[in-house]
Short mmCIF file of C-alpha atoms and ligand atoms in Angstrom, two decimals:
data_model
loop_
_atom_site.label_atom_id
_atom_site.label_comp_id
_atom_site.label_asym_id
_atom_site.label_seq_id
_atom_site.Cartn_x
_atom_site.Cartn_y
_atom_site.Cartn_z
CA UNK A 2 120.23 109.19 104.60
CA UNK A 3 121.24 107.16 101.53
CA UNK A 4 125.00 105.59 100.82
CA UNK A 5 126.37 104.69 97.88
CA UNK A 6 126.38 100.70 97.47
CA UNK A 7 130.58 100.62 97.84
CA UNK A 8 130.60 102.98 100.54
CA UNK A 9 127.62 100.25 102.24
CA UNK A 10 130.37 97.45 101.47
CA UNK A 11 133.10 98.85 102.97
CA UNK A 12 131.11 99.21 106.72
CA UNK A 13 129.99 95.70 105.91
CA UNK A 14 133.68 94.38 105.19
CA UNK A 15 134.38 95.72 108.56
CA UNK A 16 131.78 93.73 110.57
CA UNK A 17 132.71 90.93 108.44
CA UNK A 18 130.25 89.98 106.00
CA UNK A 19 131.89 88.99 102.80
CA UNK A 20 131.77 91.18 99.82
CA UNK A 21 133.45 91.04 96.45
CA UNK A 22 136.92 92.71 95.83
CA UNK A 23 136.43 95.95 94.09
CA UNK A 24 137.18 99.58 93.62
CA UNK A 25 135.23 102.83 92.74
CA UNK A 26 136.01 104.90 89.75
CA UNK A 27 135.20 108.53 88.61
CA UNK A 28 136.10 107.86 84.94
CA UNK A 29 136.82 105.38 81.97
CA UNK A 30 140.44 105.07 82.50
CA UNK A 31 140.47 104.40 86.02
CA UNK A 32 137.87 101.43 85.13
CA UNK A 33 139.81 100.21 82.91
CA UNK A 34 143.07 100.68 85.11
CA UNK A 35 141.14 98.90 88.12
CA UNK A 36 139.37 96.28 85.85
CA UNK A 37 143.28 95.27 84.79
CA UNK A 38 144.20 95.44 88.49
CA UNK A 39 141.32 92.36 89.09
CA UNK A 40 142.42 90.45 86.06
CA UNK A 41 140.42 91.79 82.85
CA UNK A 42 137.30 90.24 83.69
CA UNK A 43 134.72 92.55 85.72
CA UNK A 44 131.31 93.85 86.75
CA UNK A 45 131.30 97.25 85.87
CA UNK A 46 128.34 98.68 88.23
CA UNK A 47 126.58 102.24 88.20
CA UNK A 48 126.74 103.68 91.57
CA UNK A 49 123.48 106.10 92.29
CA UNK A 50 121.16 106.15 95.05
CA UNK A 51 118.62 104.04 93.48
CA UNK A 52 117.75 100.08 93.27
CA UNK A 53 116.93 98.51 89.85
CA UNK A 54 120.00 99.18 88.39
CA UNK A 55 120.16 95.67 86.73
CA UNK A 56 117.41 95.92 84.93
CA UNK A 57 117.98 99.47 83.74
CA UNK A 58 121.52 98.05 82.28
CA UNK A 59 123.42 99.55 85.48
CA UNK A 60 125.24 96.43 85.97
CA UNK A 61 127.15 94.78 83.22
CA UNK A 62 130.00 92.06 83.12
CA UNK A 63 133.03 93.16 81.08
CA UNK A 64 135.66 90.26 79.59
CA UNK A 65 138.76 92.74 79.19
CA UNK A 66 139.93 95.76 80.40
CA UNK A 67 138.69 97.73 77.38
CA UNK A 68 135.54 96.39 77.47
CA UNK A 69 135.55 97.38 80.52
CA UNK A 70 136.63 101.02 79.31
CA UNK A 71 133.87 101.25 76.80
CA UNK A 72 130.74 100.18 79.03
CA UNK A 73 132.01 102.84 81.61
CA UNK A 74 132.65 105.43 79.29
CA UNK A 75 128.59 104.85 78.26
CA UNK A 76 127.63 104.87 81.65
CA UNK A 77 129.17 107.88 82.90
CA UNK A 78 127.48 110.19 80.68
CA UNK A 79 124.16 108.37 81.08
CA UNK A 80 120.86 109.11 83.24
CA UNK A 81 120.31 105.59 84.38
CA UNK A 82 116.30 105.26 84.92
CA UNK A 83 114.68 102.76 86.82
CA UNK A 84 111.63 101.81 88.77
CA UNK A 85 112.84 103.55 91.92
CA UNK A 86 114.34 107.01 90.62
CA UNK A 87 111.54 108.76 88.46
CA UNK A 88 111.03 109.46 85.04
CA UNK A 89 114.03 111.51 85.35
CA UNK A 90 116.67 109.26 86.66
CA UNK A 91 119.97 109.64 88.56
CA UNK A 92 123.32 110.55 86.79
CA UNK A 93 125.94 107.86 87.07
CA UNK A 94 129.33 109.85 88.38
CA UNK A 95 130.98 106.90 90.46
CA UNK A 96 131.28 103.52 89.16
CA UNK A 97 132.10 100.28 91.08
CA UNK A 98 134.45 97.60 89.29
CA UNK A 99 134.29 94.34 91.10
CA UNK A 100 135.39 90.79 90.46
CA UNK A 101 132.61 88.64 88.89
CA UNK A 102 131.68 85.98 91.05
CA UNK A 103 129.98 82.57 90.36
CA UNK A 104 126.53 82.42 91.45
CA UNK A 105 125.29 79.23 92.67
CA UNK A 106 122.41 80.86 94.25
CA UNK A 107 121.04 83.91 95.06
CA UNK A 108 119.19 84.81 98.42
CA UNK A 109 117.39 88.05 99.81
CA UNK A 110 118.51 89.67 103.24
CA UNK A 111 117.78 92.50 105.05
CA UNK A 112 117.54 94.31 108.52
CA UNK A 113 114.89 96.90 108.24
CA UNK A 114 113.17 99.32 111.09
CA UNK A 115 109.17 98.32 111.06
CA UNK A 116 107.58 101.28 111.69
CA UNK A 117 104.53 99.48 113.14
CA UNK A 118 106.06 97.53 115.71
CA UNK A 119 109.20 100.19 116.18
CA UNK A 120 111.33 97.10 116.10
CA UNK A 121 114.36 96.13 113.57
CA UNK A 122 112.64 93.48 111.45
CA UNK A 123 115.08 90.86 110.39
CA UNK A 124 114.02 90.09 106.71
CA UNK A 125 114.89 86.68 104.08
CA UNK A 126 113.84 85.30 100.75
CA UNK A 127 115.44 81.80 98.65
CA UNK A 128 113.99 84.02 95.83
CA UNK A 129 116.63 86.76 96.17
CA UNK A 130 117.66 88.63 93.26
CA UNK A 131 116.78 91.47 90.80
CA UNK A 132 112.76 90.17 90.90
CA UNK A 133 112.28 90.51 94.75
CA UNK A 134 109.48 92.96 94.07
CA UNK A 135 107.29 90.44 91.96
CA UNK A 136 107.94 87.87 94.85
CA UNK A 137 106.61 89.71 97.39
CA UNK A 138 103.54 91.11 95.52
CA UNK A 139 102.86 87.25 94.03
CA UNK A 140 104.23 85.34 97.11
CA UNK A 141 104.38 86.66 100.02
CA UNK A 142 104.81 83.35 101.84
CA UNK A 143 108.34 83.37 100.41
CA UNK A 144 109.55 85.92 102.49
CA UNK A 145 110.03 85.25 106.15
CA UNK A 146 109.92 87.74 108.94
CA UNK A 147 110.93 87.90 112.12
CA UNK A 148 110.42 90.80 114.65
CA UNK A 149 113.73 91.83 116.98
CA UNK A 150 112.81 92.33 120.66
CA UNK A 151 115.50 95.58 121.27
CA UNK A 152 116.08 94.24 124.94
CA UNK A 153 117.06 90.97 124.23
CA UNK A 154 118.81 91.95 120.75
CA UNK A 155 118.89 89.63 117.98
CA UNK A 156 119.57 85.86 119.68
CA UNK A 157 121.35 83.06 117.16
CA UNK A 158 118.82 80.74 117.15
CA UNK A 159 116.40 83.37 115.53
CA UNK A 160 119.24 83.73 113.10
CA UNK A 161 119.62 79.89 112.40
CA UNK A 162 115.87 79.82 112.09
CA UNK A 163 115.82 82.23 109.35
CA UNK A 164 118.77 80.56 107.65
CA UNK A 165 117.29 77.38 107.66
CA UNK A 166 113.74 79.12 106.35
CA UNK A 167 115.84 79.81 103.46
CA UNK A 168 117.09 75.85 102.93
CA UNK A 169 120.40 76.84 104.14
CA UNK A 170 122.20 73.69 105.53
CA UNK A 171 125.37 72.60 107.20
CA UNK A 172 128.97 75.09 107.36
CA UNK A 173 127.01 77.75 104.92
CA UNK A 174 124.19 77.68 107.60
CA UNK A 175 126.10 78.67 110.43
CA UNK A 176 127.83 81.33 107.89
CA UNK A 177 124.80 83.06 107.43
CA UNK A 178 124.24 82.91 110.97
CA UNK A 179 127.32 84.95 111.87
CA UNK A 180 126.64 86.97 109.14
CA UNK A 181 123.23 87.64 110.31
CA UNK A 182 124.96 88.64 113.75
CA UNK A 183 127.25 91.02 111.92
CA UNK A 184 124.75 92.25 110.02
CA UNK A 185 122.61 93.42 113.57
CA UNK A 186 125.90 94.39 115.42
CA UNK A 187 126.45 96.66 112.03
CA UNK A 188 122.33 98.18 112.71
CA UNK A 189 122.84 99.48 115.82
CA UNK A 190 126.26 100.41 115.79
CA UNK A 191 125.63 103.10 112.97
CA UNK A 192 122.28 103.55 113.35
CA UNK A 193 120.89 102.09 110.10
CA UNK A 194 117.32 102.44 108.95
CA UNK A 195 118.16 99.84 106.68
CA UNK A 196 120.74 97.28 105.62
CA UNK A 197 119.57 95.31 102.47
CA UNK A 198 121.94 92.73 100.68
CA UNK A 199 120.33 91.71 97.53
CA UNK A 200 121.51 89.24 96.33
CA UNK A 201 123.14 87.51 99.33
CA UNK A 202 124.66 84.67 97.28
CA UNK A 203 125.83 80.84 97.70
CA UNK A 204 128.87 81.10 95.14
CA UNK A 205 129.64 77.68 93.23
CA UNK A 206 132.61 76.71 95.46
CA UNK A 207 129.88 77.21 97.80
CA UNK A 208 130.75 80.30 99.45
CA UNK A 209 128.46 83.29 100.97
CA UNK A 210 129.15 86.94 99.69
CA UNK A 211 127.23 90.01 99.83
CA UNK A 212 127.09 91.08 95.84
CA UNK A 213 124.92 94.10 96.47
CA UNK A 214 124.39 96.41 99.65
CA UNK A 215 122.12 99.03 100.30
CA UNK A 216 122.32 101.29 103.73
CA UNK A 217 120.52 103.66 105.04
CA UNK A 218 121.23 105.73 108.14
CA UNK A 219 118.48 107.04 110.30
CA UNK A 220 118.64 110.49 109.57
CA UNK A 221 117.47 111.36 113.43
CA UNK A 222 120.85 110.06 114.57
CA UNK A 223 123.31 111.81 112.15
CA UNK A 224 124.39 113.91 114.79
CA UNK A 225 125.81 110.95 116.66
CA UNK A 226 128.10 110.15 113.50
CA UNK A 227 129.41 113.20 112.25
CA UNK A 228 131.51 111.44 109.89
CA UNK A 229 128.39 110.49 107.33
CA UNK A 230 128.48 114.24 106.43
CA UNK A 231 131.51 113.76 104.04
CA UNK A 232 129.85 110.17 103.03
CA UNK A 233 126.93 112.09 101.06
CA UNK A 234 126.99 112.01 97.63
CA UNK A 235 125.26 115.72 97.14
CA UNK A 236 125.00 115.36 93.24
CA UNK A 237 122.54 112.61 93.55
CA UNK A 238 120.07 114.55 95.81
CA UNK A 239 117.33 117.12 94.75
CA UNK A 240 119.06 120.46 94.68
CA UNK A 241 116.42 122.21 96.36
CA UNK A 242 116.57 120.13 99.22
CA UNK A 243 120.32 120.10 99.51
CA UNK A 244 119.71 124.50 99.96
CA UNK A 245 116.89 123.71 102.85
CA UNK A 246 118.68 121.54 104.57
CA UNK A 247 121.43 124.02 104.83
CA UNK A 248 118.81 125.97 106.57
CA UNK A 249 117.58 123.52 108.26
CA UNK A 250 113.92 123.53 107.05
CA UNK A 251 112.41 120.39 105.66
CA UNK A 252 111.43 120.52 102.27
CA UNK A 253 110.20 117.78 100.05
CA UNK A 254 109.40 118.25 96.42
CA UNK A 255 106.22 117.39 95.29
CA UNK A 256 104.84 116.77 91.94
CA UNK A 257 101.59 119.68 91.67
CA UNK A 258 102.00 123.33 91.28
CA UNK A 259 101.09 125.41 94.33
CA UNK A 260 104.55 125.96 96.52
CA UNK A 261 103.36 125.44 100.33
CA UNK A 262 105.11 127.15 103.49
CA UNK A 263 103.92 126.12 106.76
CA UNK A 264 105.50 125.69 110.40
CA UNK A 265 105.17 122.74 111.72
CA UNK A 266 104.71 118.84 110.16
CA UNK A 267 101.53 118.58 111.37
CA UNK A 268 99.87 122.06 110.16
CA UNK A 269 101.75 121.04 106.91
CA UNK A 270 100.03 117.79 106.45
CA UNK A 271 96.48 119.43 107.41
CA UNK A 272 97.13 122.10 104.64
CA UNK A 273 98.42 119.75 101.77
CA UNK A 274 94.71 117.62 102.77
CA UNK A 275 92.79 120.69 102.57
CA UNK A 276 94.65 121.85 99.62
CA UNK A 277 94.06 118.98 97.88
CA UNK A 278 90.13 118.83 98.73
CA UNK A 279 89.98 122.39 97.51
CA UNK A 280 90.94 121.17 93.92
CA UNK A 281 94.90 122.17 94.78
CA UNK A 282 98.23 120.11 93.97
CA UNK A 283 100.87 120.73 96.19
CA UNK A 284 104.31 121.25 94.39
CA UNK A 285 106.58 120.82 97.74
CA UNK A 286 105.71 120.54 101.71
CA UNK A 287 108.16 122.84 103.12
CA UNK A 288 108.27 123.34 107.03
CA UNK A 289 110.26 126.34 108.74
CA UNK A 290 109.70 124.95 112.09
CA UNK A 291 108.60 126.60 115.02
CA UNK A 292 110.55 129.39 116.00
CA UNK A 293 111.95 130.73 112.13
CA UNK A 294 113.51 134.03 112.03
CA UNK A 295 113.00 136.59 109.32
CA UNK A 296 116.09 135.32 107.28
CA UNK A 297 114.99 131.82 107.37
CA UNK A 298 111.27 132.51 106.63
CA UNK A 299 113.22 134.58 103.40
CA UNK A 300 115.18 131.62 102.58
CA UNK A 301 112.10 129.03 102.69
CA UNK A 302 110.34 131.63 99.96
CA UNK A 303 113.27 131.56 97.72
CA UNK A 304 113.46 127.77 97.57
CA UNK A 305 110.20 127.94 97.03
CA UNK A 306 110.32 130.00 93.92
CA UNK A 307 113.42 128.68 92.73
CA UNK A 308 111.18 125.34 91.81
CA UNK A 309 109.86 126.03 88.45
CA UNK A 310 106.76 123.75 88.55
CA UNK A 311 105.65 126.78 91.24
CA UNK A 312 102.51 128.26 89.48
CA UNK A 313 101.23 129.95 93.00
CA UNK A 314 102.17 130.18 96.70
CA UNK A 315 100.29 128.99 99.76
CA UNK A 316 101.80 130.25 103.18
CA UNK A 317 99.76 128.90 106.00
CA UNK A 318 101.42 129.96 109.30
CA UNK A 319 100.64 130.04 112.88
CA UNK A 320 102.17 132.87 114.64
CA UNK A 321 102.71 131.98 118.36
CA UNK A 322 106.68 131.86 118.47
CA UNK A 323 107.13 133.54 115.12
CA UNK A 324 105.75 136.92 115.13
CA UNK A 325 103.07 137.45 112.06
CA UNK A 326 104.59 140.74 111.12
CA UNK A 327 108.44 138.72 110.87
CA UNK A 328 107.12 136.50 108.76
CA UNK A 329 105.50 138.99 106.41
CA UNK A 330 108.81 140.78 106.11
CA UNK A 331 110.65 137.27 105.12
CA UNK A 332 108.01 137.06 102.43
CA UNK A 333 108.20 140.26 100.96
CA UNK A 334 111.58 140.23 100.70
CA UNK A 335 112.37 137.14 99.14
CA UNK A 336 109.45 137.87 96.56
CA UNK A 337 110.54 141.30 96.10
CA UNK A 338 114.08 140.25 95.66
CA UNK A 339 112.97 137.19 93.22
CA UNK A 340 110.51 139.28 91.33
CA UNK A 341 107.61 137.65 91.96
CA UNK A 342 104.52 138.11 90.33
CA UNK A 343 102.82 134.91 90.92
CA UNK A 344 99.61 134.44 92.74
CA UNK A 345 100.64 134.21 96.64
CA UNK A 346 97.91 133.31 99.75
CA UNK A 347 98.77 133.90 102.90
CA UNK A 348 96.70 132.66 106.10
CA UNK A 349 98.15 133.93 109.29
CA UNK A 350 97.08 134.07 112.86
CA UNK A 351 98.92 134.71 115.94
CA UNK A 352 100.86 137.44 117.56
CA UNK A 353 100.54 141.03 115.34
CA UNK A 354 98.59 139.71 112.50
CA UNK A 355 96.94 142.92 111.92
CA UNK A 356 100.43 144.59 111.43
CA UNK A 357 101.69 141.38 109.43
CA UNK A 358 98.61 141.86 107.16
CA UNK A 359 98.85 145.43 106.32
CA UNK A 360 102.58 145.21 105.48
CA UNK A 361 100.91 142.17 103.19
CA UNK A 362 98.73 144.29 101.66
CA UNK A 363 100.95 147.46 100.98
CA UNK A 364 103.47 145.41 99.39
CA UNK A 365 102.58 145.36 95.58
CA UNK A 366 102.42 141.74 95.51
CA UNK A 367 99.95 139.65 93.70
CA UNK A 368 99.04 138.83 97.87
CA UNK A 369 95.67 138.19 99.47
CA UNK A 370 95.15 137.36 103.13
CA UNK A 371 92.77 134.37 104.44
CA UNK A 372 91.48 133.61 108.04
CA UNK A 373 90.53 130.53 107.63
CA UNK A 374 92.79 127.00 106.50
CA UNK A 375 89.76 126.42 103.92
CA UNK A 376 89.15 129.65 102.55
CA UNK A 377 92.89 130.24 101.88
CA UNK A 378 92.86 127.04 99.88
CA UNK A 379 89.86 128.10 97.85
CA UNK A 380 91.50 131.69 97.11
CA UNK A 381 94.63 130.02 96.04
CA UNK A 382 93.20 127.83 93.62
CA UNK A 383 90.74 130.10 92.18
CA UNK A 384 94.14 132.93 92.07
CA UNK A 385 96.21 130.14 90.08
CA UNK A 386 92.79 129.48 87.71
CA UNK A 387 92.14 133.22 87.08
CA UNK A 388 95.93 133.55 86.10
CA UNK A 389 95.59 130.50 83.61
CA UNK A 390 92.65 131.97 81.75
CA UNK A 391 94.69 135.33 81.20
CA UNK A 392 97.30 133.29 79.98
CA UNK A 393 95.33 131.59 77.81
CA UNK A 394 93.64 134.65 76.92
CA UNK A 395 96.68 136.68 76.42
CA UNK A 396 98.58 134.28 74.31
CA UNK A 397 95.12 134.34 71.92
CA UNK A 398 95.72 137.78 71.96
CA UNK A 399 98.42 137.44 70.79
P1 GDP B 19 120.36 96.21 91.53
O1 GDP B 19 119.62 95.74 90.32
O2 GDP B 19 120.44 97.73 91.56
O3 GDP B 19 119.82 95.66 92.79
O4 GDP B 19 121.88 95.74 91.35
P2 GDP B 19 122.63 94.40 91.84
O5 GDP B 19 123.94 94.77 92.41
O6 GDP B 19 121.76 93.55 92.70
O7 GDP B 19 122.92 93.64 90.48
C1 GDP B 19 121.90 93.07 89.69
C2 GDP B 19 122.17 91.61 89.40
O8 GDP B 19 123.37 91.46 88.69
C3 GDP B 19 122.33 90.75 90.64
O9 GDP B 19 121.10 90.37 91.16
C4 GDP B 19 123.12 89.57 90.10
O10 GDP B 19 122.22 88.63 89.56
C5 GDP B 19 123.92 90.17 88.94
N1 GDP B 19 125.34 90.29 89.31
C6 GDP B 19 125.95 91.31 89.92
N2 GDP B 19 127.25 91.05 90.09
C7 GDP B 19 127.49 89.82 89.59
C8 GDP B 19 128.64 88.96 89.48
O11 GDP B 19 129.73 89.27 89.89
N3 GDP B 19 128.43 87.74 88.87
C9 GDP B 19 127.22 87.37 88.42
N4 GDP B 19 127.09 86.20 87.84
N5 GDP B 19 126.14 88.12 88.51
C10 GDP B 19 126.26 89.33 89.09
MN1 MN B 20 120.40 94.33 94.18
#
């Protein structure tokens, strides 16, 4: 689960790691208002759940309030698009005014969960900034590592050691040590996935402060901190997956055509490979789980059509909890109710297939059945090519 970046400062201001003064805004006035409140001169910063805002113009210094006023009042109506958000980008609804700050130097930090090892990885760079990316790709030597044993915990001399790999020396050495400290304390307390300050910066009067944070909360633990639900900022989240997660039914949006409904992550993975060897693009992996009822299987359907880059459907479901004759129902009802005519495969097995199949077949859908994981495939995409070439030959038609 993503946080905004002022919502990640204030947790970090309460472990004590240093971070700018500032307040968030919902509109040009209040910038201005809180731009006044620091003294006129500002960093006016777009709040979205994306990196690369500096790049993409996200972050800009104001010298007066009205300046202030004006950059905001562009920025609030603007899609801000950058490397990490897609060719779409991410509205900008909250802004951040903070004081500017005097960079003597800026530094790359982060605590992030290695899925390799299953250890927190405790991450640094002296090349910190908005070009970490290039410095990893070009120079990898420039970023130092260092793996966190979870029974011992994070010891201060493998925090000194990393400050000193970054040429830190002296009182703003044993700063970043604590920091470090606060930074791991902050990890395990709320169950991060990730805690990334970039930049971590030296100021001029020689100071560490956190200018940007980035934290992300292990979404298997959010039912150990009920308090994130109100933290989630819903308008910067696909829609569609906002609705299955209401449901509780993991959906991802994809970028082919051909909607997919399986149970189970693994069955889902197998049939987006063998989709994808038959010639198929999967538009979404959608999983209903194990046991689904009727009303859930419904509900996956309808997110499923609601996604308009859905051409066809693949259902590929293995009936031992879930009866094969429930699911059918869900489907026909949420296709009937939609108005479906698209192409739809459905490969069942399991408990009452027969009985799921004929209510399949008498439905007046555009339905066929499969046995088989491969042959479904291959009847889906030859169903979603058949109903291209009448659309082609239709609209020639005229
Ligand atoms: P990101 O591009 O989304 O990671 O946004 P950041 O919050 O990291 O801001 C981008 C860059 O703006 C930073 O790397 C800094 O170089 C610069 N920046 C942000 N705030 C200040 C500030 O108060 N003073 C100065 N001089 N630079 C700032
Ligand atoms: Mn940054």
């Amino acid at each position: 689960m993503n946080i905004h970046e002022y919502q990640a400062k204030e947790i970090l201001n309460g472990y004590d790691v240093p971070v700018p003064r500032g307040r968030v805004a919902v509109t040009a006035d209040q910038v201005e208002r809180k731009a006044k409140m620091l003294g006129g001169r500002c960093v006016v910063k777009a709040q979205i759940y994306a990196g690369g805002r500096g790049k993409a113009g996200g972050v800009q210094v104001a010298y007066h309030p009205e300046q202030a006023h004006e950059i905001a009042k562009e920025m609030f109506g603007k899609r801000l698009v950058t490397p990490q958000t897609g060719p779409e980008g991410l509205k900008v609804r909250r802004i951040l005014v903070e004081e500017t700050v005097e960079v003597g130097r800026e530094y790359y930090l982060s605590i992030a969960l290695d899925r390799q090892s299953s250890r927190y990885c405790l991450i640094g760079s002296a090349a910190g900034g908005v070009n970490i990316e290039e410095v990893a790709a070009s120079s990898p030597e420039k970023i130092h590592k260092l793996l966190i044993d979870p029974y011992t915990g994070l010891r201060s001399y493998q925090a000194r050691k990393l400050a000193h790999a970054l040429g830190l020396e002296g009182g703003v050495a044993e700063d970043c040590v604590q920091l470090i400290l606060n930074l791991y304390r902050c990890c395990l307390d709320k169950d991060c996935s990730l805690i990334e300050i970039n930049p971590l910066v030296v100021t001029k009067a020689g100071w560490l402060l956190a200018l940007d944070a980035k934290i992300n909360f292990d979404d298997n633990a959010l039912f150990r901190h009920w308090e994130y639900h109100e933290m989630q900022d819903y308008s910067q989240m696909e829609p569609l997956e906002i609705s299955a997660a209401k449901f509780d039914l993991a959906y991802i949006k994809l970028d082919g055509n051909i909607g997919c409904m399986v149970n189970g992550a693994g069955l889902a993975m197998a049939t987006l490979d063998v989709l994808k060897e038959k010639g198929g693009e999967p538009a979404n992996f959608l999983d209903v789980g194990g046991g689904a009822t009727r009303e859930k299987v419904a509900e996956a359907f309808r997110i499923i059509l609601q996604d308009s880059d859905v051409k066809a459907v693949f259902v590929n479901i293995f009936g031992g909890i879930m009866r094969c004759d429930v699911i059918a129902q869900g489907i026909i009802e949420a296709a009937s109710d939609s108005h479906c005519d698209l192409p739809i495969v459905v490969r069942m097995d399991g408990s009452q297939v027969a009985e799921g199949k004929a209510l399949l077949e008498q439905s007046g859908l555009n339905v066929q059945c499969a046995d088989f994981l491969g042959d479904g495939a291959e009847k889906i995409v030859t169903m979603l090519q058949q109903a291209a070439t009448d659309a082609a030959q239709g609209q020639e038609r005229g």
